[in-house]
mmCIF file of C-alpha atoms and ligand atoms in Angstrom:
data_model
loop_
_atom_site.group_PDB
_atom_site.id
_atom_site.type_symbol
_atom_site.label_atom_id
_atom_site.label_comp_id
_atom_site.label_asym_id
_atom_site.label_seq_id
_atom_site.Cartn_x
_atom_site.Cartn_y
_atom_site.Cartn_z
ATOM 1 C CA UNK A 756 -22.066 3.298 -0.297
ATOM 2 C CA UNK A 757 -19.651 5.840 0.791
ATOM 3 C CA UNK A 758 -16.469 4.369 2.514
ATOM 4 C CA UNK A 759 -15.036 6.224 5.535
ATOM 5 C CA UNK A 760 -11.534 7.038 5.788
ATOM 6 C CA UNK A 761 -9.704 6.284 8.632
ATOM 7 C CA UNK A 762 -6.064 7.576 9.688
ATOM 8 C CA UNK A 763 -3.802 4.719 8.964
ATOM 9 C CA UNK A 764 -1.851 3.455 11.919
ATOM 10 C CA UNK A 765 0.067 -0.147 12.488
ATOM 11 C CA UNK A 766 -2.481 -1.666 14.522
ATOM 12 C CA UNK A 767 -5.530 -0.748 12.153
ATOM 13 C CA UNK A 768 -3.539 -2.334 8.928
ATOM 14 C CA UNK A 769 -2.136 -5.369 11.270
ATOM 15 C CA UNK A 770 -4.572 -7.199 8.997
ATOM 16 C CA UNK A 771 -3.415 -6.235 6.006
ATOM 17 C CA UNK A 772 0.498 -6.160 5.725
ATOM 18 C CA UNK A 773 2.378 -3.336 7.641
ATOM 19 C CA UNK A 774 3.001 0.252 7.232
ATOM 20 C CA UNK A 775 6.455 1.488 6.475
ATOM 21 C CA UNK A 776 7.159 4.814 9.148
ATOM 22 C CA UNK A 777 9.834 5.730 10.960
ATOM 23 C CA UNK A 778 7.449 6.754 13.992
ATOM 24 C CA UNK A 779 7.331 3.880 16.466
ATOM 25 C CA UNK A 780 9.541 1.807 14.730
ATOM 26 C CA UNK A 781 12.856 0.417 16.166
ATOM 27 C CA UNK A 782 16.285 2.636 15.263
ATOM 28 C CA UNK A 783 19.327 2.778 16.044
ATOM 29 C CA UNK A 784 22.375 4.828 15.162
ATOM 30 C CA UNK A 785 25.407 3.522 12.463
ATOM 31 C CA UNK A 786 27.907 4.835 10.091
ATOM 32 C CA UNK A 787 29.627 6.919 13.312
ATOM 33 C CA UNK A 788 26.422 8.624 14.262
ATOM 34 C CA UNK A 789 25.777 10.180 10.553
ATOM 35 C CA UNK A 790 22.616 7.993 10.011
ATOM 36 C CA UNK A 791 19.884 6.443 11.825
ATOM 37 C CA UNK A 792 18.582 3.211 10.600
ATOM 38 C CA UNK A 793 14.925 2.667 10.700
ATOM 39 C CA UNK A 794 15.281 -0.916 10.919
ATOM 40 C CA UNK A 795 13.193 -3.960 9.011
ATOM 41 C CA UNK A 796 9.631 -2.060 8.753
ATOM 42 C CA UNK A 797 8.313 -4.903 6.518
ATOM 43 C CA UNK A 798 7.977 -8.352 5.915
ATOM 44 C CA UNK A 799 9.103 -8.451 1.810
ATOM 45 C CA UNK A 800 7.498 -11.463 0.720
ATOM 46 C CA UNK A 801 8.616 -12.693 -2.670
ATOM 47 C CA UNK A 802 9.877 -15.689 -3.109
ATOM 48 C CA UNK A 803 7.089 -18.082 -3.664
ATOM 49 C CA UNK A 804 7.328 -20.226 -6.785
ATOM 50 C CA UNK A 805 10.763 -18.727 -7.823
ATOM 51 C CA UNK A 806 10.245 -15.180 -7.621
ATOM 52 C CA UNK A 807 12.810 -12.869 -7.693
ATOM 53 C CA UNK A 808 12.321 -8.707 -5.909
ATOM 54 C CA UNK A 809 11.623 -6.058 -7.946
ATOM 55 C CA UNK A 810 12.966 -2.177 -7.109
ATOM 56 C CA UNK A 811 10.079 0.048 -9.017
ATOM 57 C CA UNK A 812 8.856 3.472 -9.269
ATOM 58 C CA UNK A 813 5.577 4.283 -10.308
ATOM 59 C CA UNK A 814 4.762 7.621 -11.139
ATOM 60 C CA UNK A 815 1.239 7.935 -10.063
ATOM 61 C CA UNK A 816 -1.542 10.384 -11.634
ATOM 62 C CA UNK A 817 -3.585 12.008 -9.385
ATOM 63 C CA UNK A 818 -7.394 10.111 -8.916
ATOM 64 C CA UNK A 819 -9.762 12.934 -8.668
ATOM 65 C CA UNK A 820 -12.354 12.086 -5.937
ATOM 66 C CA UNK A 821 -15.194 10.683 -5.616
ATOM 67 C CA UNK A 822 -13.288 7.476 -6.793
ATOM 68 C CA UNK A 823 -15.321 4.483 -7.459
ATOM 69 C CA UNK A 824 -14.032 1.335 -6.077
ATOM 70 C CA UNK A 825 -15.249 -0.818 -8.214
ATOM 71 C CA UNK A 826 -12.924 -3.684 -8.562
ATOM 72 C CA UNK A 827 -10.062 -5.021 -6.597
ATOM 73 C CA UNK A 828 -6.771 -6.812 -6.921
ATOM 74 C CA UNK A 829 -4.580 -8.881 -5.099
ATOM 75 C CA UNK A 830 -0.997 -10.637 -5.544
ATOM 76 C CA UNK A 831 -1.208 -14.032 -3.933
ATOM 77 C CA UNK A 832 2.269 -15.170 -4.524
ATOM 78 C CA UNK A 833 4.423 -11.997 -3.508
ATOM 79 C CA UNK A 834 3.735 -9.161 -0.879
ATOM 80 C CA UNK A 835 3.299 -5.476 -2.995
ATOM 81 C CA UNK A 836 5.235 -2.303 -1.095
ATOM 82 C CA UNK A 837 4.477 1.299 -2.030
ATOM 83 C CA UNK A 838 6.571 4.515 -0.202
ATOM 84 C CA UNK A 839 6.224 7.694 -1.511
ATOM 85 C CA UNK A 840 8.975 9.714 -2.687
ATOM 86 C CA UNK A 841 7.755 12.792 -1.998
ATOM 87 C CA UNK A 842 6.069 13.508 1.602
ATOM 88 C CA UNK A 843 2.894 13.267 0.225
ATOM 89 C CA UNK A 844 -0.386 11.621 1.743
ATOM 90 C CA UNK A 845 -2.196 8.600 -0.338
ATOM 91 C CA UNK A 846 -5.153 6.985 0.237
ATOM 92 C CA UNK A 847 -4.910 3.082 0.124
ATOM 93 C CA UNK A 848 -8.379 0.785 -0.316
ATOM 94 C CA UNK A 849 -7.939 -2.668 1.279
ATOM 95 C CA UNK A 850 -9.801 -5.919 2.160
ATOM 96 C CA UNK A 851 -8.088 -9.145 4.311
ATOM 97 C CA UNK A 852 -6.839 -11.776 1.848
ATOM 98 C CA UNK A 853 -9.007 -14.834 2.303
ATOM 99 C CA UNK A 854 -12.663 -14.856 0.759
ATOM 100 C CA UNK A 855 -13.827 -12.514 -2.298
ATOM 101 C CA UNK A 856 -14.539 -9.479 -0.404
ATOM 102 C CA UNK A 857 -18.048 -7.561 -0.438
ATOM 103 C CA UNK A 858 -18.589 -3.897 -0.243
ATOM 104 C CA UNK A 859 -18.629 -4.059 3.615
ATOM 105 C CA UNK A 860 -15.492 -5.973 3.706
ATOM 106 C CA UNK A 861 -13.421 -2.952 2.439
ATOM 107 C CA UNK A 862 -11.382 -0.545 4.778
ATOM 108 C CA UNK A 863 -10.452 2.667 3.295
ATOM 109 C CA UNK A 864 -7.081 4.621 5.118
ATOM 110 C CA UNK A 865 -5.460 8.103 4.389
ATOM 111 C CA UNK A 866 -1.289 8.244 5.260
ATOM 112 C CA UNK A 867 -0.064 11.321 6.489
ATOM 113 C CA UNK A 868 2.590 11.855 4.110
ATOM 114 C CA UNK A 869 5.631 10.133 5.537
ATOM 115 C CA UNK A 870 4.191 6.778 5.387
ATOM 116 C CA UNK A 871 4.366 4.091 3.007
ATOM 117 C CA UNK A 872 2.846 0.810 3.359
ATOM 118 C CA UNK A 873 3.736 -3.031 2.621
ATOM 119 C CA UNK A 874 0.514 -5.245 1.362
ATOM 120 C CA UNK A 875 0.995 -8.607 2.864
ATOM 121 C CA UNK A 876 0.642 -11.610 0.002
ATOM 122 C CA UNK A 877 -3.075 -11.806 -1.159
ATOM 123 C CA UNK A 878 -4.500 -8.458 0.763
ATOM 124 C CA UNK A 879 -7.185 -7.223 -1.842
ATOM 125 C CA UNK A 880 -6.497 -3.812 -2.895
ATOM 126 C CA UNK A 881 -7.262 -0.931 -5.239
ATOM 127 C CA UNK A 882 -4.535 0.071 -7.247
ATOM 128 C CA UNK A 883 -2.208 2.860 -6.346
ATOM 129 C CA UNK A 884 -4.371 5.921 -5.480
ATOM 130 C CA UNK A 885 -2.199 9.452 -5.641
ATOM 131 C CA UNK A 886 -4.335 12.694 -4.510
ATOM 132 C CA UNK A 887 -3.734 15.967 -6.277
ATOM 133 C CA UNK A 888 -0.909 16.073 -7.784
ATOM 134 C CA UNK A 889 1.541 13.326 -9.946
ATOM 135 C CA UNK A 890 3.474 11.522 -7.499
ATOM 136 C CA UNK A 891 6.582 9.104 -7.851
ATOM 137 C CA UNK A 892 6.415 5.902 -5.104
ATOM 138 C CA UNK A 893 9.226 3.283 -4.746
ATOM 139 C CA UNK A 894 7.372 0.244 -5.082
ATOM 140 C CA UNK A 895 8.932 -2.907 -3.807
ATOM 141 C CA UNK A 896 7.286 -6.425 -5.095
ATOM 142 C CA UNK A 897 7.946 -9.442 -7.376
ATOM 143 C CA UNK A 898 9.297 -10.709 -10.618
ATOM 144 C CA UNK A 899 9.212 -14.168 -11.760
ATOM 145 C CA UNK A 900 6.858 -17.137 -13.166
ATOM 146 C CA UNK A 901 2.852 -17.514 -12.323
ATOM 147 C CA UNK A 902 0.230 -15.763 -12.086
ATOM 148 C CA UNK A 903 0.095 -13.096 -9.315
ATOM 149 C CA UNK A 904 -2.709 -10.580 -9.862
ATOM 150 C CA UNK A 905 -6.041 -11.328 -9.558
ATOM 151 C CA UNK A 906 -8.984 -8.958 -9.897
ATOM 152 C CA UNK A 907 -12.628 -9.268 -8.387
ATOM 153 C CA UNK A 908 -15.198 -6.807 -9.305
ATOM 154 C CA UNK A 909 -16.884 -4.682 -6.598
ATOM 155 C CA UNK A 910 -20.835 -4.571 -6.439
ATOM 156 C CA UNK A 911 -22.816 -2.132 -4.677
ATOM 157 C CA UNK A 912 -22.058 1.388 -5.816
ATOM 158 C CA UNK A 913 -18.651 2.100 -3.432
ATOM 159 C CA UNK A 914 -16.994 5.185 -3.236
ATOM 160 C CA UNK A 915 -13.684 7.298 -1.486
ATOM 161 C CA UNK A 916 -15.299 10.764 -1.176
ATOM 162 C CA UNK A 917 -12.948 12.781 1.133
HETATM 163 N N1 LIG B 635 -0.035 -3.108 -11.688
HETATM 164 C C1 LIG B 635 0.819 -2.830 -10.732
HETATM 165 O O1 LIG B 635 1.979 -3.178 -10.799
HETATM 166 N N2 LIG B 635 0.345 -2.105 -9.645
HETATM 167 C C2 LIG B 635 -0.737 -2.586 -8.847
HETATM 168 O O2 LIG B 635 -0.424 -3.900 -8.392
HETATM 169 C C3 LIG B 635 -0.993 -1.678 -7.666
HETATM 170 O O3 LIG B 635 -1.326 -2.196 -6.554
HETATM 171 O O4 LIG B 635 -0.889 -0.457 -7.858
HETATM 172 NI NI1 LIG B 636 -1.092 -4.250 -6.485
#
């Protein structure tokens, strides 16, 4: 099954958490007029069970397409945020949190390259997916006790083409 990729927007990833842009988000000018501030583009979620944020980078390898989805992940406890570092676009692999998702459960959506975006707690997803070349990403998500990553494997042959 090959998955189609759609552009990513806000309202087509309402379901899954929120996408981190400065387009069409609320700003307004501080420090005398020398910045802008793209104001609270994400619900961080990461307290549950005494968890603490975490400030990452991941340095990402390039996946060489066709990439086979063939398992997914989720972090129930903690929301998972990824915004690249370079202006770059990504491809990010999702499913609602809820039920064990199937093959026609998954969405697949391409950024344009000044996007990041924020997975709310439990969203399935495939892990970080870079195109062409290595790419750093701030990743924002959580520290602390319990188990938050859970895997599920994916049946029925699904794949990210381009
Ligand atoms: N393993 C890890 O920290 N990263 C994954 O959760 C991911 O979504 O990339
Ligand atoms: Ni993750």
């Amino acid at each position: 099954m090959k998955l189609k990729i759609e552009q990513l927007d806000r309202g087509a990833f309402a379901p899954f958490g929120d996408v981190i842009a400065c387009d069409g988000s609320r700003h307004y000018q501080i420090n005398d007029g020398f910045a802008e501030r793209y104001h609270d583009l994400a619900k961080v979620d990461i307290a549950a069970d005494g968890g603490r944020p975490l400030i990452n980078i991941f340095r990402a390898k390039p996946r060489t397409l066709p990439l086979q989805i063939a398992m997914m992940e989720r972090h129930p406890l903690s929301s998972q945020a990824f915004m690249p570092l370079m202006p770059r676009a990504f491809l990010v692999v999702v499913a609602a949190a809820g039920t064990v998702p199937t093959a026609e459960d998954l969405r697949c959506f391409r950024t344009h390259g000044l996007q990041g975006v924020n997975y709310a707690p439990g969203t399935w997803h495939f892990p970080l997916i870079a195109l062409e070349t290595e790419q750093d990403f701030l990743v924002v998500d959580r520290g602390g006790p319990g188990r938050n990553c859970d895997e599920v494997a994916i049946a029925g042959d699904v794949f990210v083409v381009d």
